[in-house]
Amino acid sequence: MAEIGTAKLDSGWLAARCGEVNFTGVELTTTHAPTGPSAPWMEAAVPGTDDSLSILNSLHVLGTLLKNKHISDPFYGMENEAIIDIADAGREYYTFWYFTAFQCAPSGSHHVDLNFRAINYSAEVYLNGHERFLPKGMFRRHCLDVTDIIYHDRENLLAVRIHPPDHPGRIPPQGGQGGDHEIGKDVAAQYVEGWDWMTPIRDRNTGIWDEVSISVTGPIKIADPHLVSSFFDDYTRVYLHATTELENRSDWTTECSLHIQVTAELKGSICSVEHWQTQHVSIPPKSHAQYTFPPLLFYKPKLWWPNGMGKQFLYNVEITVDVEGYGESDTWSSLFGFRKIENTIDGATGGRYYDVFTLWKVNGQPVFIRGGNWILSDGLLRLSSKRYETDIKFHADMNFNMLRCWGGGLAERPDFYHYCDIYGLLVWQEFWITGDCDGRGDPVSNPNGPLDHDLFLLCARDTVKLLRNHPSLALWVGGNEQVPPVDINMALKSELKLHPYFESSNTTSDSFDLILSSDDPSRYLDGTRVYIQGSMWDGFANGKGDFTDGPYEIQNPEDFFKNDYYNYGFNPEVGSVGMPVAATIRATMPPEGWKIPLLKKLPNGYIEEVPNPIWDYHKYIPYSKPGKVHDQIELYGSPTDLDDFCEKAQLVNYIQYRALLEGWTSRMWTKYTGVLIWKTQNPWTGLRGQFYDHLHDQTAGFYGCRCAAEPIHVQLNLATYFVEVVNTTSDEISNAVVEARVWDLEGNCPYYNTTQKFSVSPKRTQRIFEMKYPKSENPKPVYFLLLKLFDAKETMLSRNFYWLHLPGEDYKLLEPYRKKKIPLNVTSKSIVNQSGYKIKVNIQNTSGNRNSESPCSDTNVTDRSNNVDHVTGSSKSIGRPEGKNNVGLVRWMCRFFHSSNTDDYLRVVEVKGPDSGVAFFLHLSVHASKSSQQNDQADTRILPVHYSDNYFSLAPGETMNIDISFDASPGVTPNVMLHGWNYNSGYRVC
């Protein structure tokens, strides 16, 4: 590398335990450099470097040992118990050398920096025989000027010795939140000693856990520009404020031209230049200067909106410095979104939210928060850009609009924030304080937070500078269920104070006087986002820190709708179950872990679930709470095996999380202002609180949330049985109609109702009518309810499907319903682009409609006039069902259409059956073709896969269109499989 810019050192790393290396750092980088992965050196784990989308390093000790098979997979079964813990082995055992070599050929006038974006916990760096130190702290950047020691004409040798946290702690026999809490004395992630959702990380995540890079500049270096937008005239006018740090490394006063350019992407790689400005700056030798540009004015800018409220438009801002007589010295660029967040506390609900008059708003519009708690992508910090994108897109797909980065986890990486910017997820970012490790717990933890308060504040300031330009970043919070020590808290309040403009909700032209009369907002450390001292203070939960978040267990679905369920306006944590599918259990546990829980009947009539030891180790949450909640899986009948248990668990997952969000939105703005579910994902192979597992397969709860959180939504209040319409948008719904239809298990439609036209105001939940079927004469004990909301143009705005039972009944009648053979017609079209697949699947329930009070509407039926011939599929293996089936009830009809010019094809499959009724709980999955060497239990799933919907049911005559997208490795032939309550053996549909 010889040009101005930055290059990542993301390949060729070796690692070795320090105690097994007989050379010093000077020797390793001069005379005794390792030449390859021969003992004691091994290839270091740098996840995702075979993927062009991956941009993070994670030179993590445990990940490296796992890559080289020196340890068993700590996420499989109970293998983590076989890995020696740092408390028993000592810190030296997990003190490691990392080594790489690289080329860099700067000119004599260039300056070169070696950058570490994060290490855990301290290190010595050796480059070409010269030693440098990386001081302590997990959440800080390190920049080393190596201009004088870099080789211009030969390979550079780099060795880094990484030391674990100073206080790794010991894991008590009872486990607990944060082990013995010693890790809280360091400025580091606290989950690594284990939690009620995670077992301990044995090396406490020792390593280089973010990118390493080399940057080349001229005499002037740009550092940490700060971008801020201020709006006026009802958001028709916006000013972009920008301040940057400039460092003159030369021995003379430099005359500089400082440029700022703002571009907007029009289409593809075509961009328009929105603004260009050049300023002259003179900087004394060997000095730092702060420069603030005159504000740039934009008329009618395109805005950045949270998910579900509009598009996430991002401009590209580039700052370049040219030095007189030298040329370009440095350049910096960042995506930036124009948006304004306002925040106060609502006196009526005591909850924090975005309200149209007095409370939180984004771009002047209230936002009802429905989101989740984020721990981290992977417990071993095997972080990659591609994994981050999948994680964040999953949350956007669930129609969420906020993620809370929990205080026991990470200061999340810029790559995480990049995808939150792209997909519209607001982020609540906490600093590294948790009540369990900072003031309470068993044993009682250190009440004064980390030992080094100055280090904590240094890391906090550096984190703010790293993340502050992201429009998705919405809120700074001092800690989880605790406030920082007094001096840290006061310092954060002072340094993160709002600029006066952002203390006001005024966006008129008069507001510009406030900007002119005070410091430019881009000169603040942040100045645009509120700082809250703790997750249950200042408007969250009861606002007093009295542990009023939760609960975290299975609930009766109707309880979410009751007025006394939760007393406060905004709940930062409420959680429940999270059982994955059976294939994930088999992929992550040995056969002894496939045993389902023993359902033990208690004298009071409730069931106690007794899980096997491996499930218990993986933090399983039962589907019953004796004395309060009857076992929600047993409501469907006693499970017979792992597949049956997990299938019924998905039914419960869907109901549980849909009811949770629908219960909150039922009282949107009248009582509740938002909710964050604990938690959305698992950083390991856990069995609780997740919408997708660590392998990236979604649970049915994912789609229950997706349904409940859609911007316009029709729902059934499970406590009152009134049908409600939720409108979270800024537009009125006018001349709307709700259609309600009940189907019984015999395929009849005994109840049908269509409302008169009505309107729903913006940001409102409105009661429409009472669903009276349960009170009718001879109602069926188990039935299906289909709700549809149409607008004035008869466009369906929302669809919601329920399976329900009468009070005091259960779902056991669904068990014999499995034997029903409901006919389906499935059309699929696939488009293949290199390794990427996009598949459109159209599934129609072709069964008849008996005894209906109104003809059944064929919603979304696809035009099938495509001249595709239908032939009996039994003559082709591609058309046969997978597994055992009563072939006499099934006729397969399929044909491939293949264009000579494109990689797309059409397939039509028809499943015949004699019965009429609902095709219940259909779900699609993508698999690689199984090889002859694989056993029947081999996990053939291709993951991750994005589905526009899944775990859905179809009434007679209904059609569902599903979009599927995924990547597959070269040489892999993907198959799309359809399963369902009535289709247990599964069918290949594409």
PDB file of N, CA and C in Angstrom, residues 503-569:
ATOM      1  N   GLU A 503     -32.761  20.559  22.974  1.00  0.00           N
ATOM      2  CA  GLU A 503     -33.624  20.560  24.150  1.00  0.00           C
ATOM      3  C   GLU A 503     -35.007  21.086  23.818  1.00  0.00           C
ATOM      4  N   SER A 504     -35.156  21.641  22.628  1.00  0.00           N
ATOM      5  CA  SER A 504     -36.408  22.269  22.227  1.00  0.00           C
ATOM      6  C   SER A 504     -37.045  21.471  21.118  1.00  0.00           C
ATOM      7  N   SER A 505     -38.376  21.431  21.085  1.00  0.00           N
ATOM      8  CA  SER A 505     -39.102  20.773  20.000  1.00  0.00           C
ATOM      9  C   SER A 505     -39.459  21.748  18.899  1.00  0.00           C
ATOM     10  N   ASN A 506     -38.993  22.993  19.019  1.00  0.00           N
ATOM     11  CA  ASN A 506     -39.310  24.030  18.051  1.00  0.00           C
ATOM     12  C   ASN A 506     -38.501  23.829  16.775  1.00  0.00           C
ATOM     13  N   THR A 507     -39.174  23.749  15.646  1.00  0.00           N
ATOM     14  CA  THR A 507     -38.476  23.606  14.362  1.00  0.00           C
ATOM     15  C   THR A 507     -38.847  24.744  13.413  1.00  0.00           C
ATOM     16  N   THR A 508     -39.218  25.898  13.961  1.00  0.00           N
ATOM     17  CA  THR A 508     -39.554  27.042  13.121  1.00  0.00           C
ATOM     18  C   THR A 508     -38.278  27.774  12.727  1.00  0.00           C
ATOM     19  N   SER A 509     -38.435  28.779  11.901  1.00  0.00           N
ATOM     20  CA  SER A 509     -37.271  29.546  11.455  1.00  0.00           C
ATOM     21  C   SER A 509     -36.613  30.277  12.611  1.00  0.00           C
ATOM     22  N   ASP A 510     -37.372  30.562  13.670  1.00  0.00           N
ATOM     23  CA  ASP A 510     -36.788  31.246  14.820  1.00  0.00           C
ATOM     24  C   ASP A 510     -35.726  30.396  15.499  1.00  0.00           C
ATOM     25  N   SER A 511     -35.798  29.086  15.322  1.00  0.00           N
ATOM     26  CA  SER A 511     -34.848  28.206  15.992  1.00  0.00           C
ATOM     27  C   SER A 511     -33.425  28.432  15.519  1.00  0.00           C
ATOM     28  N   PHE A 512     -33.269  28.971  14.320  1.00  0.00           N
ATOM     29  CA  PHE A 512     -31.915  29.184  13.827  1.00  0.00           C
ATOM     30  C   PHE A 512     -31.177  30.208  14.670  1.00  0.00           C
ATOM     31  N   ASP A 513     -31.923  31.126  15.293  1.00  0.00           N
ATOM     32  CA  ASP A 513     -31.279  32.084  16.194  1.00  0.00           C
ATOM     33  C   ASP A 513     -30.597  31.350  17.349  1.00  0.00           C
ATOM     34  N   LEU A 514     -31.210  30.220  17.769  1.00  0.00           N
ATOM     35  CA  LEU A 514     -30.628  29.431  18.857  1.00  0.00           C
ATOM     36  C   LEU A 514     -29.310  28.813  18.425  1.00  0.00           C
ATOM     37  N   ILE A 515     -29.231  28.369  17.196  1.00  0.00           N
ATOM     38  CA  ILE A 515     -27.984  27.823  16.668  1.00  0.00           C
ATOM     39  C   ILE A 515     -26.912  28.910  16.594  1.00  0.00           C
ATOM     40  N   LEU A 516     -27.312  30.096  16.082  1.00  0.00           N
ATOM     41  CA  LEU A 516     -26.346  31.170  15.902  1.00  0.00           C
ATOM     42  C   LEU A 516     -25.847  31.740  17.226  1.00  0.00           C
ATOM     43  N   SER A 517     -26.705  31.668  18.256  1.00  0.00           N
ATOM     44  CA  SER A 517     -26.341  32.285  19.522  1.00  0.00           C
ATOM     45  C   SER A 517     -25.581  31.345  20.446  1.00  0.00           C
ATOM     46  N   SER A 518     -25.344  30.150  20.030  1.00  0.00           N
ATOM     47  CA  SER A 518     -24.639  29.172  20.874  1.00  0.00           C
ATOM     48  C   SER A 518     -23.571  28.485  20.038  1.00  0.00           C
ATOM     49  N   ASP A 519     -22.809  27.619  20.686  1.00  0.00           N
ATOM     50  CA  ASP A 519     -21.797  26.869  19.963  1.00  0.00           C
ATOM     51  C   ASP A 519     -22.440  26.016  18.875  1.00  0.00           C
ATOM     52  N   ASP A 520     -21.706  25.814  17.809  1.00  0.00           N
ATOM     53  CA  ASP A 520     -22.173  24.906  16.770  1.00  0.00           C
ATOM     54  C   ASP A 520     -22.373  23.531  17.394  1.00  0.00           C
ATOM     55  N   PRO A 521     -23.513  22.855  17.135  1.00  0.00           N
ATOM     56  CA  PRO A 521     -23.773  21.566  17.803  1.00  0.00           C
ATOM     57  C   PRO A 521     -22.755  20.485  17.462  1.00  0.00           C
ATOM     58  N   SER A 522     -22.080  20.611  16.333  1.00  0.00           N
ATOM     59  CA  SER A 522     -21.093  19.580  15.981  1.00  0.00           C
ATOM     60  C   SER A 522     -19.829  19.693  16.813  1.00  0.00           C
ATOM     61  N   ARG A 523     -19.708  20.760  17.625  1.00  0.00           N
ATOM     62  CA  ARG A 523     -18.555  20.886  18.526  1.00  0.00           C
ATOM     63  C   ARG A 523     -18.757  20.106  19.821  1.00  0.00           C
ATOM     64  N   TYR A 524     -19.983  19.671  20.075  1.00  0.00           N
ATOM     65  CA  TYR A 524     -20.258  18.892  21.282  1.00  0.00           C
ATOM     66  C   TYR A 524     -19.741  17.463  21.113  1.00  0.00           C
ATOM     67  N   LEU A 525     -19.515  16.777  22.247  1.00  0.00           N
ATOM     68  CA  LEU A 525     -19.152  15.364  22.177  1.00  0.00           C
ATOM     69  C   LEU A 525     -20.244  14.596  21.455  1.00  0.00           C
ATOM     70  N   ASP A 526     -21.487  14.858  21.802  1.00  0.00           N
ATOM     71  CA  ASP A 526     -22.630  14.410  21.017  1.00  0.00           C
ATOM     72  C   ASP A 526     -23.607  15.566  20.893  1.00  0.00           C
ATOM     73  N   GLY A 527     -24.384  15.842  21.966  1.00  0.00           N
ATOM     74  CA  GLY A 527     -25.247  17.013  21.968  1.00  0.00           C
ATOM     75  C   GLY A 527     -26.585  16.838  21.309  1.00  0.00           C
ATOM     76  N   THR A 528     -26.813  15.685  20.671  1.00  0.00           N
ATOM     77  CA  THR A 528     -28.061  15.476  19.929  1.00  0.00           C
ATOM     78  C   THR A 528     -28.944  14.395  20.536  1.00  0.00           C
ATOM     79  N   ARG A 529     -28.412  13.603  21.458  1.00  0.00           N
ATOM     80  CA  ARG A 529     -29.157  12.473  22.011  1.00  0.00           C
ATOM     81  C   ARG A 529     -29.197  12.569  23.525  1.00  0.00           C
ATOM     82  N   VAL A 530     -30.313  12.188  24.081  1.00  0.00           N
ATOM     83  CA  VAL A 530     -30.478  12.210  25.533  1.00  0.00           C
ATOM     84  C   VAL A 530     -29.600  11.151  26.179  1.00  0.00           C
ATOM     85  N   TYR A 531     -29.070  11.466  27.349  1.00  0.00           N
ATOM     86  CA  TYR A 531     -28.392  10.476  28.193  1.00  0.00           C
ATOM     87  C   TYR A 531     -29.306  10.167  29.369  1.00  0.00           C
ATOM     88  N   ILE A 532     -29.595   8.885  29.582  1.00  0.00           N
ATOM     89  CA  ILE A 532     -30.402   8.407  30.701  1.00  0.00           C
ATOM     90  C   ILE A 532     -29.489   7.596  31.613  1.00  0.00           C
ATOM     91  N   GLN A 533     -29.579   7.793  32.902  1.00  0.00           N
ATOM     92  CA  GLN A 533     -28.598   7.196  33.805  1.00  0.00           C
ATOM     93  C   GLN A 533     -28.742   5.689  33.977  1.00  0.00           C
ATOM     94  N   GLY A 534     -29.929   5.123  33.724  1.00  0.00           N
ATOM     95  CA  GLY A 534     -30.098   3.683  33.880  1.00  0.00           C
ATOM     96  C   GLY A 534     -31.336   3.209  33.165  1.00  0.00           C
ATOM     97  N   SER A 535     -31.417   1.918  32.902  1.00  0.00           N
ATOM     98  CA  SER A 535     -32.481   1.374  32.053  1.00  0.00           C
ATOM     99  C   SER A 535     -33.852   1.425  32.695  1.00  0.00           C
ATOM    100  N   MET A 536     -33.937   1.650  34.005  1.00  0.00           N
ATOM    101  CA  MET A 536     -35.242   1.748  34.664  1.00  0.00           C
ATOM    102  C   MET A 536     -35.418   3.086  35.360  1.00  0.00           C
ATOM    103  N   TRP A 537     -34.733   4.084  34.879  1.00  0.00           N
ATOM    104  CA  TRP A 537     -34.812   5.422  35.451  1.00  0.00           C
ATOM    105  C   TRP A 537     -35.393   6.397  34.418  1.00  0.00           C
ATOM    106  N   ASP A 538     -35.807   7.536  34.897  1.00  0.00           N
ATOM    107  CA  ASP A 538     -36.143   8.670  34.032  1.00  0.00           C
ATOM    108  C   ASP A 538     -37.146   8.316  32.947  1.00  0.00           C
ATOM    109  N   GLY A 539     -38.247   7.678  33.338  1.00  0.00           N
ATOM    110  CA  GLY A 539     -39.312   7.420  32.382  1.00  0.00           C
ATOM    111  C   GLY A 539     -39.417   5.997  31.886  1.00  0.00           C
ATOM    112  N   PHE A 540     -38.456   5.153  32.176  1.00  0.00           N
ATOM    113  CA  PHE A 540     -38.544   3.746  31.800  1.00  0.00           C
ATOM    114  C   PHE A 540     -38.968   2.935  33.019  1.00  0.00           C
ATOM    115  N   ALA A 541     -39.748   1.862  32.778  1.00  0.00           N
ATOM    116  CA  ALA A 541     -40.336   1.080  33.865  1.00  0.00           C
ATOM    117  C   ALA A 541     -41.046   2.045  34.821  1.00  0.00           C
ATOM    118  N   ASN A 542     -40.774   1.972  36.144  1.00  0.00           N
ATOM    119  CA  ASN A 542     -41.428   2.951  37.022  1.00  0.00           C
ATOM    120  C   ASN A 542     -40.606   4.220  37.187  1.00  0.00           C
ATOM    121  N   GLY A 543     -39.471   4.289  36.511  1.00  0.00           N
ATOM    122  CA  GLY A 543     -38.663   5.495  36.511  1.00  0.00           C
ATOM    123  C   GLY A 543     -37.792   5.669  37.734  1.00  0.00           C
ATOM    124  N   LYS A 544     -37.829   4.709  38.656  1.00  0.00           N
ATOM    125  CA  LYS A 544     -37.109   4.857  39.918  1.00  0.00           C
ATOM    126  C   LYS A 544     -36.064   3.759  40.138  1.00  0.00           C
ATOM    127  N   GLY A 545     -35.923   2.864  39.177  1.00  0.00           N
ATOM    128  CA  GLY A 545     -34.935   1.800  39.325  1.00  0.00           C
ATOM    129  C   GLY A 545     -35.342   0.717  40.284  1.00  0.00           C
ATOM    130  N   ASP A 546     -36.639   0.499  40.461  1.00  0.00           N
ATOM    131  CA  ASP A 546     -37.121  -0.465  41.456  1.00  0.00           C
ATOM    132  C   ASP A 546     -37.388  -1.841  40.860  1.00  0.00           C
ATOM    133  N   PHE A 547     -36.641  -2.244  39.867  1.00  0.00           N
ATOM    134  CA  PHE A 547     -36.736  -3.580  39.263  1.00  0.00           C
ATOM    135  C   PHE A 547     -38.165  -3.897  38.841  1.00  0.00           C
ATOM    136  N   THR A 548     -38.714  -2.984  38.049  1.00  0.00           N
ATOM    137  CA  THR A 548     -40.078  -3.144  37.566  1.00  0.00           C
ATOM    138  C   THR A 548     -40.104  -3.540  36.098  1.00  0.00           C
ATOM    139  N   ASP A 549     -39.002  -4.131  35.611  1.00  0.00           N
ATOM    140  CA  ASP A 549     -39.042  -4.703  34.271  1.00  0.00           C
ATOM    141  C   ASP A 549     -39.472  -6.167  34.393  1.00  0.00           C
ATOM    142  N   GLY A 550     -39.436  -6.907  33.295  1.00  0.00           N
ATOM    143  CA  GLY A 550     -39.917  -8.279  33.288  1.00  0.00           C
ATOM    144  C   GLY A 550     -41.440  -8.300  33.143  1.00  0.00           C
ATOM    145  N   PRO A 551     -42.097  -9.479  33.251  1.00  0.00           N
ATOM    146  CA  PRO A 551     -41.579 -10.807  33.593  1.00  0.00           C
ATOM    147  C   PRO A 551     -40.868 -11.469  32.417  1.00  0.00           C
ATOM    148  N   TYR A 552     -40.302 -12.676  32.680  1.00  0.00           N
ATOM    149  CA  TYR A 552     -39.457 -13.365  31.701  1.00  0.00           C
ATOM    150  C   TYR A 552     -39.893 -14.808  31.470  1.00  0.00           C
ATOM    151  N   GLU A 553     -41.135 -15.141  31.732  1.00  0.00           N
ATOM    152  CA  GLU A 553     -41.586 -16.532  31.664  1.00  0.00           C
ATOM    153  C   GLU A 553     -42.802 -16.639  30.765  1.00  0.00           C
ATOM    154  N   ILE A 554     -43.240 -17.884  30.563  1.00  0.00           N
ATOM    155  CA  ILE A 554     -44.456 -18.130  29.809  1.00  0.00           C
ATOM    156  C   ILE A 554     -45.635 -17.426  30.483  1.00  0.00           C
ATOM    157  N   GLN A 555     -46.512 -16.867  29.671  1.00  0.00           N
ATOM    158  CA  GLN A 555     -47.677 -16.157  30.189  1.00  0.00           C
ATOM    159  C   GLN A 555     -48.945 -16.710  29.537  1.00  0.00           C
ATOM    160  N   ASN A 556     -50.087 -16.542  30.207  1.00  0.00           N
ATOM    161  CA  ASN A 556     -51.357 -16.800  29.557  1.00  0.00           C
ATOM    162  C   ASN A 556     -51.553 -15.738  28.483  1.00  0.00           C
ATOM    163  N   PRO A 557     -51.774 -16.109  27.243  1.00  0.00           N
ATOM    164  CA  PRO A 557     -51.827 -15.112  26.169  1.00  0.00           C
ATOM    165  C   PRO A 557     -52.810 -13.984  26.429  1.00  0.00           C
ATOM    166  N   GLU A 558     -53.952 -14.290  27.023  1.00  0.00           N
ATOM    167  CA  GLU A 558     -54.947 -13.243  27.265  1.00  0.00           C
ATOM    168  C   GLU A 558     -54.502 -12.231  28.312  1.00  0.00           C
ATOM    169  N   ASP A 559     -53.527 -12.625  29.158  1.00  0.00           N
ATOM    170  CA  ASP A 559     -53.098 -11.710  30.219  1.00  0.00           C
ATOM    171  C   ASP A 559     -52.389 -10.480  29.661  1.00  0.00           C
ATOM    172  N   PHE A 560     -51.763 -10.604  28.520  1.00  0.00           N
ATOM    173  CA  PHE A 560     -51.085  -9.449  27.928  1.00  0.00           C
ATOM    174  C   PHE A 560     -52.053  -8.304  27.637  1.00  0.00           C
ATOM    175  N   PHE A 561     -53.326  -8.627  27.466  1.00  0.00           N
ATOM    176  CA  PHE A 561     -54.322  -7.624  27.114  1.00  0.00           C
ATOM    177  C   PHE A 561     -54.996  -7.009  28.336  1.00  0.00           C
ATOM    178  N   LYS A 562     -54.732  -7.535  29.518  1.00  0.00           N
ATOM    179  CA  LYS A 562     -55.428  -7.066  30.709  1.00  0.00           C
ATOM    180  C   LYS A 562     -54.789  -5.798  31.255  1.00  0.00           C
ATOM    181  N   ASN A 563     -55.598  -4.946  31.814  1.00  0.00           N
ATOM    182  CA  ASN A 563     -55.131  -3.632  32.248  1.00  0.00           C
ATOM    183  C   ASN A 563     -54.104  -3.724  33.359  1.00  0.00           C
ATOM    184  N   ASP A 564     -54.155  -4.785  34.149  1.00  0.00           N
ATOM    185  CA  ASP A 564     -53.234  -4.891  35.286  1.00  0.00           C
ATOM    186  C   ASP A 564     -51.992  -5.705  34.951  1.00  0.00           C
ATOM    187  N   TYR A 565     -51.788  -6.037  33.664  1.00  0.00           N
ATOM    188  CA  TYR A 565     -50.620  -6.864  33.323  1.00  0.00           C
ATOM    189  C   TYR A 565     -49.320  -6.124  33.621  1.00  0.00           C
ATOM    190  N   TYR A 566     -49.226  -4.877  33.188  1.00  0.00           N
ATOM    191  CA  TYR A 566     -48.018  -4.086  33.415  1.00  0.00           C
ATOM    192  C   TYR A 566     -48.454  -2.669  33.706  1.00  0.00           C
ATOM    193  N   ASN A 567     -47.836  -2.055  34.717  1.00  0.00           N
ATOM    194  CA  ASN A 567     -48.348  -0.790  35.242  1.00  0.00           C
ATOM    195  C   ASN A 567     -47.710   0.448  34.647  1.00  0.00           C
ATOM    196  N   TYR A 568     -46.660   0.283  33.866  1.00  0.00           N
ATOM    197  CA  TYR A 568     -45.898   1.459  33.445  1.00  0.00           C
ATOM    198  C   TYR A 568     -45.863   1.564  31.930  1.00  0.00           C
ATOM    199  N   GLY A 569     -45.579   2.769  31.465  1.00  0.00           N
ATOM    200  CA  GLY A 569     -45.736   3.058  30.049  1.00  0.00           C
ATOM    201  C   GLY A 569     -44.732   2.383  29.141  1.00  0.00           C
TER     202      GLY A 569
END
